[in-house]
Short mmCIF file of C-alpha atoms (C1' of nucleotides) in Angstrom, two decimals:
data_model
loop_
_atom_site.label_atom_id
_atom_site.label_comp_id
_atom_site.label_asym_id
_atom_site.label_seq_id
_atom_site.Cartn_x
_atom_site.Cartn_y
_atom_site.Cartn_z
CA MET A 33 -16.93 17.77 -7.66
CA ALA A 34 -19.12 20.26 -5.83
CA ARG A 35 -16.79 23.31 -5.66
CA ARG A 36 -18.25 26.32 -4.15
CA PHE A 37 -18.16 29.98 -4.96
CA ARG A 38 -16.93 32.38 -2.25
CA GLY A 39 -16.82 36.05 -1.78
CA GLU A 40 -18.34 39.18 -3.16
CA SER A 41 -17.08 42.03 -5.33
CA HIS A 42 -18.00 44.96 -7.54
CA HIS A 43 -17.11 45.27 -11.23
CA LYS A 44 -17.63 47.82 -14.00
CA VAL A 45 -20.10 47.14 -16.70
CA ASP A 46 -19.13 48.73 -20.03
CA SER A 47 -21.39 50.07 -22.75
CA LYS A 48 -21.42 46.74 -24.54
CA GLY A 49 -22.60 44.97 -21.34
CA ARG A 50 -19.22 43.36 -20.69
CA VAL A 51 -18.37 42.73 -17.11
CA SER A 52 -15.36 40.87 -15.60
CA ILE A 53 -16.30 38.17 -13.24
CA PRO A 54 -14.24 37.56 -10.02
CA ALA A 55 -11.25 35.52 -10.97
CA SER A 56 -11.98 32.97 -8.21
CA PHE A 57 -15.44 32.44 -9.69
CA ARG A 58 -13.89 31.56 -13.00
CA ARG A 59 -11.89 28.75 -11.34
CA VAL A 60 -15.09 27.29 -10.01
CA LEU A 61 -16.90 27.62 -13.34
CA GLU A 62 -14.02 25.86 -15.02
CA ALA A 63 -13.89 23.00 -12.52
CA SER A 64 -17.70 22.51 -12.66
CA ASP A 65 -17.93 22.37 -16.42
CA PRO A 66 -17.51 18.78 -17.54
CA ASN A 67 -16.43 19.83 -21.01
CA TRP A 68 -13.88 22.40 -19.97
CA LYS A 69 -10.24 21.92 -20.68
CA SER A 70 -7.36 24.14 -19.85
CA GLY A 71 -7.21 26.98 -22.35
CA ASP A 72 -10.88 27.35 -23.20
CA THR A 73 -13.71 29.29 -21.80
CA PRO A 74 -16.11 27.68 -19.25
CA GLU A 75 -19.91 27.60 -19.92
CA LEU A 76 -22.64 28.72 -17.50
CA VAL A 77 -26.30 29.29 -17.36
CA ILE A 78 -27.79 32.61 -16.13
CA VAL A 79 -31.27 32.24 -14.85
CA TYR A 80 -33.11 35.58 -14.73
CA GLY A 81 -36.61 34.50 -13.87
CA ASP A 82 -39.83 36.49 -14.06
CA HIS A 83 -40.56 40.17 -13.38
CA ARG A 84 -40.38 39.62 -9.67
CA ARG A 85 -36.73 38.75 -9.55
CA ASN A 86 -34.30 41.58 -9.67
CA TYR A 87 -30.95 39.82 -9.91
CA LEU A 88 -29.35 37.25 -12.09
CA GLU A 89 -28.57 33.86 -10.77
CA CYS A 90 -25.62 32.14 -12.42
CA TYR A 91 -25.39 28.29 -12.49
CA THR A 92 -22.32 26.16 -13.20
CA MET A 93 -22.89 23.44 -15.81
CA GLU A 94 -22.95 20.84 -13.05
CA ALA A 95 -25.35 22.66 -11.02
CA ILE A 96 -27.79 23.35 -13.89
CA GLU A 97 -27.50 19.73 -14.95
CA GLU A 98 -28.66 18.62 -11.56
CA VAL A 99 -31.67 20.95 -11.85
CA ASP A 100 -32.47 19.69 -15.34
CA GLU A 101 -32.43 16.11 -14.20
CA LYS A 102 -34.87 16.88 -11.43
CA ILE A 103 -37.16 18.59 -13.90
CA ASP A 104 -37.02 15.61 -16.17
CA ALA A 105 -38.09 13.42 -13.27
CA LEU A 106 -41.33 15.33 -12.78
CA PRO A 107 -44.35 13.93 -14.68
CA ARG A 108 -44.79 15.31 -18.09
CA GLY A 109 -47.74 17.61 -18.26
CA SER A 110 -47.71 18.50 -14.54
CA MET A 111 -47.96 22.07 -13.49
CA GLU A 112 -44.88 21.81 -11.46
CA ARG A 113 -42.82 20.64 -14.38
CA LYS A 114 -44.30 23.31 -16.65
CA MET A 115 -43.46 26.09 -14.09
CA LEU A 116 -39.87 24.87 -13.61
CA GLN A 117 -39.33 24.48 -17.34
CA ARG A 118 -40.49 28.08 -17.82
CA LEU A 119 -38.10 29.28 -15.18
CA PHE A 120 -35.08 27.22 -15.90
CA HIS A 121 -35.43 26.67 -19.65
CA GLY A 122 -37.42 29.75 -20.69
CA GLN A 123 -36.15 32.37 -18.42
CA SER A 124 -32.47 31.57 -18.68
CA PHE A 125 -29.51 32.37 -20.90
CA PRO A 126 -26.71 30.04 -21.63
CA THR A 127 -23.32 31.64 -22.29
CA THR A 128 -19.59 31.32 -21.63
CA VAL A 129 -17.01 33.44 -19.96
CA ASP A 130 -14.87 35.07 -22.67
CA GLU A 131 -11.10 34.77 -23.06
CA THR A 132 -10.41 37.84 -20.99
CA GLY A 133 -12.59 36.60 -18.12
CA ARG A 134 -15.70 38.58 -18.86
CA LEU A 135 -19.35 37.89 -19.21
CA VAL A 136 -21.38 39.72 -21.83
CA LEU A 137 -24.85 40.62 -20.51
CA PRO A 138 -27.25 41.27 -23.34
CA ALA A 139 -29.26 44.50 -23.14
CA LYS A 140 -32.35 42.55 -22.24
CA LEU A 141 -30.75 41.08 -19.08
CA ARG A 142 -29.29 44.33 -18.04
CA GLN A 143 -32.52 46.16 -18.35
CA LYS A 144 -34.28 43.44 -16.40
CA ILE A 145 -32.16 44.12 -13.25
CA ASN A 146 -31.62 47.74 -14.13
CA LEU A 147 -27.96 47.28 -14.43
CA GLU A 148 -25.96 50.35 -15.48
CA ASN A 149 -22.41 50.98 -14.60
CA GLU A 150 -21.64 48.74 -11.78
CA ALA A 151 -22.42 45.05 -10.98
CA PHE A 152 -22.21 43.34 -7.65
CA PHE A 153 -21.21 39.71 -7.53
CA ILE A 154 -21.97 37.50 -4.55
CA ALA A 155 -21.40 33.91 -3.95
CA ALA A 156 -24.20 31.48 -2.98
CA GLY A 157 -23.12 27.90 -2.77
CA ASP A 158 -22.94 26.33 -6.23
CA THR A 159 -24.41 29.51 -7.88
CA PHE A 160 -23.56 33.12 -7.73
CA GLN A 161 -25.69 36.19 -8.15
CA ILE A 162 -25.20 39.40 -10.08
CA TRP A 163 -27.08 42.50 -8.66
CA LYS A 164 -27.18 46.11 -9.57
CA THR A 165 -25.07 47.52 -6.70
CA GLU A 166 -27.72 49.97 -5.55
CA THR A 167 -30.47 47.38 -5.64
CA TYR A 168 -28.53 45.03 -3.52
CA GLU A 169 -27.63 47.75 -0.95
CA GLU A 170 -31.06 49.33 -0.73
CA GLU A 171 -33.35 46.31 -1.07
CA GLU A 172 -31.58 43.14 -0.25
CA LEU A 173 -29.41 44.20 2.72
CA ALA A 174 -32.40 45.96 4.21
CA LYS A 175 -34.51 42.89 4.00
CA THR A 176 -31.79 40.72 5.52
CA GLU A 177 -31.32 43.06 8.45
CA GLU A 178 -35.01 43.27 9.01
CA TRP A 179 -35.28 39.66 9.17
CA LEU A 180 -32.35 39.36 11.60
CA ASP A 181 -33.93 41.97 13.76
CA GLU A 182 -36.98 39.74 14.42
CA LEU A 183 -34.74 37.19 15.96
CA PRO A 184 -33.78 37.38 19.67
CA ASP A 185 -30.92 39.70 20.26
CA ASP A 186 -28.48 37.11 21.16
CA PHE A 187 -29.49 34.63 18.51
CA ASP A 188 -26.67 33.03 16.54
CA PRO A 189 -27.44 31.98 13.00
CA LEU A 190 -25.13 28.95 13.49
CA ALA A 191 -28.11 27.37 15.31
CA PHE A 192 -29.71 26.85 11.87
CA LEU A 193 -26.89 24.58 10.90
CA ASP A 194 -28.24 21.74 12.96
CA LYS A 195 -31.88 22.32 12.43
CA ARG A 196 -33.77 19.31 11.33
CA PRO A 197 -35.67 19.63 8.07
CA GLU A 198 -39.07 18.98 9.55
CA ASP A 199 -38.99 21.98 11.88
CA MET B 278 -26.63 14.44 -27.55
CA ALA B 279 -29.73 15.66 -25.87
CA ARG B 280 -29.11 19.36 -26.22
CA ARG B 281 -31.63 21.65 -24.65
CA PHE B 282 -33.26 24.83 -25.81
CA ARG B 283 -32.86 27.80 -23.51
CA GLY B 284 -34.21 31.31 -23.53
CA GLU B 285 -37.31 33.21 -24.82
CA SER B 286 -37.71 36.10 -27.28
CA HIS B 287 -39.96 37.93 -29.49
CA HIS B 288 -39.76 38.08 -33.29
CA LYS B 289 -41.58 39.73 -36.14
CA VAL B 290 -43.82 37.80 -38.44
CA ASP B 291 -44.04 39.22 -41.87
CA SER B 292 -46.84 39.16 -44.38
CA LYS B 293 -45.63 35.92 -45.91
CA GLY B 294 -45.54 34.13 -42.54
CA ARG B 295 -41.75 34.31 -42.25
CA VAL B 296 -40.32 34.56 -38.73
CA SER B 297 -36.73 34.38 -37.58
CA ILE B 298 -36.13 31.79 -34.78
CA PRO B 299 -33.65 32.64 -32.09
CA ALA B 300 -30.12 31.97 -33.32
CA SER B 301 -29.50 29.72 -30.30
CA PHE B 302 -32.38 27.56 -31.09
CA ARG B 303 -31.00 27.01 -34.51
CA ARG B 304 -27.77 25.61 -33.03
CA VAL B 305 -29.84 23.08 -31.10
CA LEU B 306 -31.89 22.13 -34.08
CA GLU B 307 -28.72 21.47 -36.04
CA ALA B 308 -27.08 19.52 -33.33
CA SER B 309 -30.25 17.36 -32.94
CA ASP B 310 -30.76 16.51 -36.60
CA PRO B 311 -28.89 13.34 -37.51
CA ASN B 312 -28.85 14.26 -41.20
CA TRP B 313 -27.60 17.84 -40.70
CA LYS B 314 -24.22 18.84 -41.94
CA SER B 315 -22.53 22.20 -41.77
CA GLY B 316 -23.93 24.53 -44.40
CA ASP B 317 -27.44 23.16 -44.71
CA THR B 318 -30.75 23.81 -43.00
CA PRO B 319 -31.95 21.71 -40.14
CA GLU B 320 -35.31 19.92 -40.12
CA LEU B 321 -37.90 20.04 -37.32
CA VAL B 322 -41.49 19.05 -36.74
CA ILE B 323 -44.18 21.53 -35.68
CA VAL B 324 -46.96 19.91 -33.67
CA TYR B 325 -50.04 22.18 -33.63
CA GLY B 326 -52.56 19.73 -32.08
CA ASP B 327 -56.27 20.02 -31.70
CA HIS B 328 -58.49 23.12 -31.43
CA ARG B 329 -57.77 23.51 -27.75
CA ARG B 330 -54.11 24.25 -28.18
CA ASN B 331 -53.24 27.75 -28.84
CA TYR B 332 -49.48 27.55 -29.42
CA LEU B 333 -47.19 25.65 -31.71
CA GLU B 334 -44.77 23.04 -30.28
CA CYS B 335 -41.54 22.43 -32.17
CA TYR B 336 -39.72 19.24 -31.95
CA THR B 337 -35.99 18.54 -32.94
CA MET B 338 -35.63 15.50 -35.14
CA GLU B 339 -34.22 13.65 -32.26
CA ALA B 340 -37.12 14.45 -29.96
CA ILE B 341 -39.68 13.58 -32.50
CA GLU B 342 -37.96 10.30 -33.18
CA GLU B 343 -38.26 9.47 -29.49
CA VAL B 344 -41.85 10.17 -29.50
CA ASP B 345 -42.51 8.11 -32.61
CA GLU B 346 -40.69 5.10 -31.14
CA LYS B 347 -42.87 5.21 -28.06
CA ILE B 348 -45.94 5.40 -30.22
CA ASP B 349 -44.81 2.40 -32.18
CA ALA B 350 -44.45 0.48 -29.04
CA LEU B 351 -48.13 0.81 -28.09
CA PRO B 352 -50.46 -1.97 -29.09
CA ARG B 353 -51.90 -1.57 -32.56
CA GLY B 354 -55.54 -0.71 -32.38
CA SER B 355 -55.31 0.80 -28.81
CA MET B 356 -57.07 4.06 -28.17
CA GLU B 357 -53.87 5.47 -26.82
CA ARG B 358 -51.90 4.72 -29.96
CA LYS B 359 -54.71 6.09 -32.18
CA MET B 360 -54.85 9.32 -30.19
CA LEU B 361 -51.08 9.97 -30.20
CA GLN B 362 -50.87 9.12 -33.88
CA ARG B 363 -53.54 11.71 -34.58
CA LEU B 364 -51.76 14.36 -32.59
CA PHE B 365 -48.14 13.66 -33.56
CA HIS B 366 -48.65 12.41 -37.09
CA GLY B 367 -51.84 14.00 -38.17
CA GLN B 368 -51.73 17.33 -36.44
CA SER B 369 -48.18 18.20 -37.19
CA PHE B 370 -46.16 19.79 -39.85
CA PRO B 371 -42.56 18.84 -40.88
CA THR B 372 -40.37 21.60 -42.17
CA THR B 373 -36.94 23.15 -42.25
CA VAL B 374 -35.34 26.33 -41.09
CA ASP B 375 -34.38 28.43 -44.19
CA GLU B 376 -30.92 29.75 -45.12
CA THR B 377 -31.48 33.01 -43.35
CA GLY B 378 -32.61 31.35 -40.14
CA ARG B 379 -36.39 31.67 -40.57
CA LEU B 380 -39.37 29.41 -40.46
CA VAL B 381 -42.23 29.91 -42.84
CA LEU B 382 -45.50 29.24 -41.04
CA PRO B 383 -48.25 28.46 -43.50
CA ALA B 384 -51.48 30.48 -43.15
CA LYS B 385 -53.24 27.52 -41.68
CA LEU B 386 -50.82 27.35 -38.67
CA ARG B 387 -50.81 31.08 -38.18
CA GLN B 388 -54.59 31.20 -38.07
CA LYS B 389 -54.74 28.29 -35.70
CA ILE B 390 -52.96 30.31 -32.98
CA ASN B 391 -54.07 33.62 -34.22
CA LEU B 392 -50.68 34.83 -35.11
CA GLU B 393 -50.32 38.19 -36.70
CA ASN B 394 -47.33 40.53 -36.19
CA GLU B 395 -45.28 39.25 -33.35
CA ALA B 396 -44.41 35.73 -32.22
CA PHE B 397 -43.04 34.71 -28.92
CA PHE B 398 -40.62 31.87 -28.67
CA ILE B 399 -39.95 30.05 -25.39
CA ALA B 400 -37.80 27.05 -24.65
CA ALA B 401 -39.19 23.97 -22.90
CA GLY B 402 -36.58 21.30 -22.55
CA ASP B 403 -36.05 19.46 -25.87
CA THR B 404 -38.87 21.36 -27.58
CA PHE B 405 -39.76 25.05 -27.90
CA GLN B 406 -43.12 26.74 -28.24
CA ILE B 407 -44.30 29.53 -30.53
CA TRP B 408 -47.11 31.76 -29.13
CA LYS B 409 -48.86 34.79 -30.32
CA THR B 410 -47.37 37.32 -27.84
CA GLU B 411 -50.67 38.66 -26.61
CA THR B 412 -52.03 35.11 -26.02
CA TYR B 413 -49.03 34.23 -23.91
CA GLU B 414 -49.14 37.30 -21.89
CA GLU B 415 -52.86 37.42 -21.32
CA GLU B 416 -53.77 33.79 -20.97
CA GLU B 417 -50.74 31.77 -20.06
CA LEU B 418 -49.18 34.18 -17.64
CA ALA B 419 -52.50 34.86 -16.02
CA LYS B 420 -52.99 31.16 -15.51
CA THR B 421 -49.59 30.97 -13.87
CA GLU B 422 -50.32 33.82 -11.50
CA GLU B 423 -53.55 32.20 -10.51
CA TRP B 424 -51.76 28.97 -9.85
CA LEU B 425 -49.17 30.62 -7.76
CA ASP B 426 -51.77 32.57 -5.77
CA GLU B 427 -53.05 29.32 -4.41
CA LEU B 428 -49.81 28.51 -2.88
CA PRO B 429 -48.63 29.86 0.56
CA ASP B 430 -47.30 33.32 0.36
CA ASP B 431 -43.74 32.48 1.10
CA PHE B 432 -43.63 29.54 -1.12
CA ASP B 433 -40.76 29.10 -3.48
CA PRO B 434 -41.39 27.17 -6.65
CA LEU B 435 -37.88 25.78 -6.36
CA ALA B 436 -39.28 23.53 -3.61
CA PHE B 437 -40.74 21.43 -6.39
CA LEU B 438 -37.30 20.46 -7.37
CA ASP B 439 -36.90 18.39 -4.31
CA LYS B 440 -40.42 17.22 -4.08
CA ARG B 441 -40.80 13.43 -3.71
CA PRO B 442 -42.71 11.90 -6.56
CA GLU B 443 -45.39 10.28 -4.25
CA ASP B 444 -46.52 13.60 -2.69
"C1'" DA C 293 16.47 45.58 0.54
"C1'" DG C 294 16.14 47.35 -4.09
"C1'" DG C 295 14.81 46.79 -8.77
"C1'" DG C 296 13.56 44.52 -12.36
"C1'" DA C 297 11.04 40.94 -14.89
"C1'" DT C 298 6.90 38.14 -15.17
"C1'" DG C 299 2.17 37.26 -15.25
"C1'" DC C 300 -2.57 37.53 -14.15
"C1'" DC C 301 -6.25 40.81 -13.77
"C1'" DA C 302 -9.69 44.44 -14.91
"C1'" DT C 303 -10.80 47.34 -18.58
"C1'" DG C 304 -11.06 49.69 -23.18
"C1'" DG C 305 -11.61 50.26 -28.38
"C1'" DG C 306 -12.14 49.05 -33.25
"C1'" DA C 307 -12.82 45.56 -36.81
"C1'" DA C 308 -15.20 41.69 -38.41
"C1'" DT C 309 -19.17 38.77 -38.29
"C1'" DT C 310 -23.75 37.25 -37.29
"C1'" DC C 311 -28.57 38.38 -36.66
"C1'" DA C 312 -33.16 39.87 -37.61
"C1'" DT C 313 -35.64 41.81 -41.07
"C1'" DG C 314 -37.35 43.77 -45.51
"C1'" DG C 315 -38.17 43.47 -50.36
"C1'" DA C 316 -37.66 42.05 -55.52
"C1'" DA C 317 -37.36 38.58 -58.73
"C1'" DA C 318 -38.20 33.67 -59.94
"C1'" DT C 319 -40.99 29.62 -59.62
"C1'" DC C 320 -45.23 27.01 -58.66
"C1'" DA C 321 -50.00 25.76 -58.51
"C1'" DA C 322 -54.72 25.89 -59.70
"C1'" DT D 226 -53.25 34.71 -64.90
"C1'" DT D 227 -53.34 35.45 -60.14
"C1'" DG D 228 -52.04 34.57 -55.77
"C1'" DA D 229 -48.89 32.04 -53.10
"C1'" DT D 230 -44.63 30.21 -52.30
"C1'" DT D 231 -39.59 29.93 -52.69
"C1'" DT D 232 -35.00 32.14 -53.79
"C1'" DC D 233 -31.97 35.51 -53.77
"C1'" DC D 234 -30.07 39.82 -52.45
"C1'" DA D 235 -29.70 44.02 -49.20
"C1'" DT D 236 -29.01 46.57 -44.82
"C1'" DG D 237 -28.71 48.32 -40.04
"C1'" DA D 238 -28.13 46.90 -35.57
"C1'" DA D 239 -26.30 43.88 -32.31
"C1'" DT D 240 -22.69 40.77 -30.94
"C1'" DT D 241 -18.25 38.58 -31.24
"C1'" DC D 242 -13.45 38.61 -31.96
"C1'" DC D 243 -9.06 40.45 -31.60
"C1'" DC D 244 -5.59 43.25 -29.86
"C1'" DA D 245 -3.97 46.89 -26.39
"C1'" DT D 246 -3.08 49.09 -21.72
"C1'" DG D 247 -2.28 50.16 -16.85
"C1'" DG D 248 -2.36 48.19 -12.24
"C1'" DC D 249 -0.96 44.94 -8.88
"C1'" DA D 250 1.14 41.10 -6.88
"C1'" DT D 251 4.76 37.66 -7.07
"C1'" DC D 252 9.14 35.82 -7.95
"C1'" DC D 253 13.91 36.15 -8.51
"C1'" DC D 254 18.53 37.90 -8.76
"C1'" DT D 255 22.22 40.27 -6.86
#
DNA sequence: AGGGATGCCATGGGAATTCATGGAAATCAA
DNA sequence: TTGATTTCCATGAATTCCCATGGCATCCCT
């Protein structure tokens, strides 16, 4: 069942690295964790990537399983496989949401994206991202706007919906 | 239960060759050792390979069993079988994690990968690797960068996930 | 419509446990 | 005996667990 995350919101990060995740995101994580049963805490995998990435990407168990299967299908020993293993197996952190609906981000992950007091959560299909609020506002939003500016004034992004893959 | 290793981290190696392995890796080793029961120490196999390999590859009991079976299936006397036996049976070292969660790497293995004060652990599917931190950073990461540089600027490695095998 | 009562949600603090690491004593091997 | 392994114990730091609070929104009763 490919449930989707929706929405965005800001949450406090405390001194221990604990941060509430949006309640609606929890529902999706639960529904997408094959082992989850009412009353316990859903699992997820946080992919943090290499030094170039400045946000955390959170995968539901279903989503990460799909990725893992694709990696397994690549030829053993190929560079592609090695790269993807490094990213998804090496540069990732498996965890669970706690009983009170929080994620605990280890110091290492917080430092990686420079997270201090406030985290910004934003949905992205079957994953969601965690940003340092300031980074998102200063870098990511700017980038998006810049990109939009290059398109014709009256361009409607909806046009992408029906674009054929080979374009 | 093909559990997977995830994550990467640095650990000290002391003068006796003792090194803690990431706690999460221990959980996977335990779950993947058919003979393991709560309270005792999981087994694993360290494959160190020939002179060209500069890291140690650690297999869970389940993973090495799978490899062994595939080797057994090869025709007796074939070159393939001989080579794989040399690598996985000859150039490997069976051991266990100790009660405090450490591996003891014999001097021979440490010298092979030039390990001194710090080891770098990184997950790779159903195995994990142990590198000398400096080797990983200087050689392995450099190799990766080089490889990435050959790809188009805007290329996203994620594209490999959906690559068709015949490409 | 007013006024609880109920329940989920975001957040906080302290206690208890696990982890990574260091070192001394006991055991082994040549 | 001498160096190397293996056991056993010790400790600070990090992480997990457990319990507590205030704020909203919803539901219900009269």
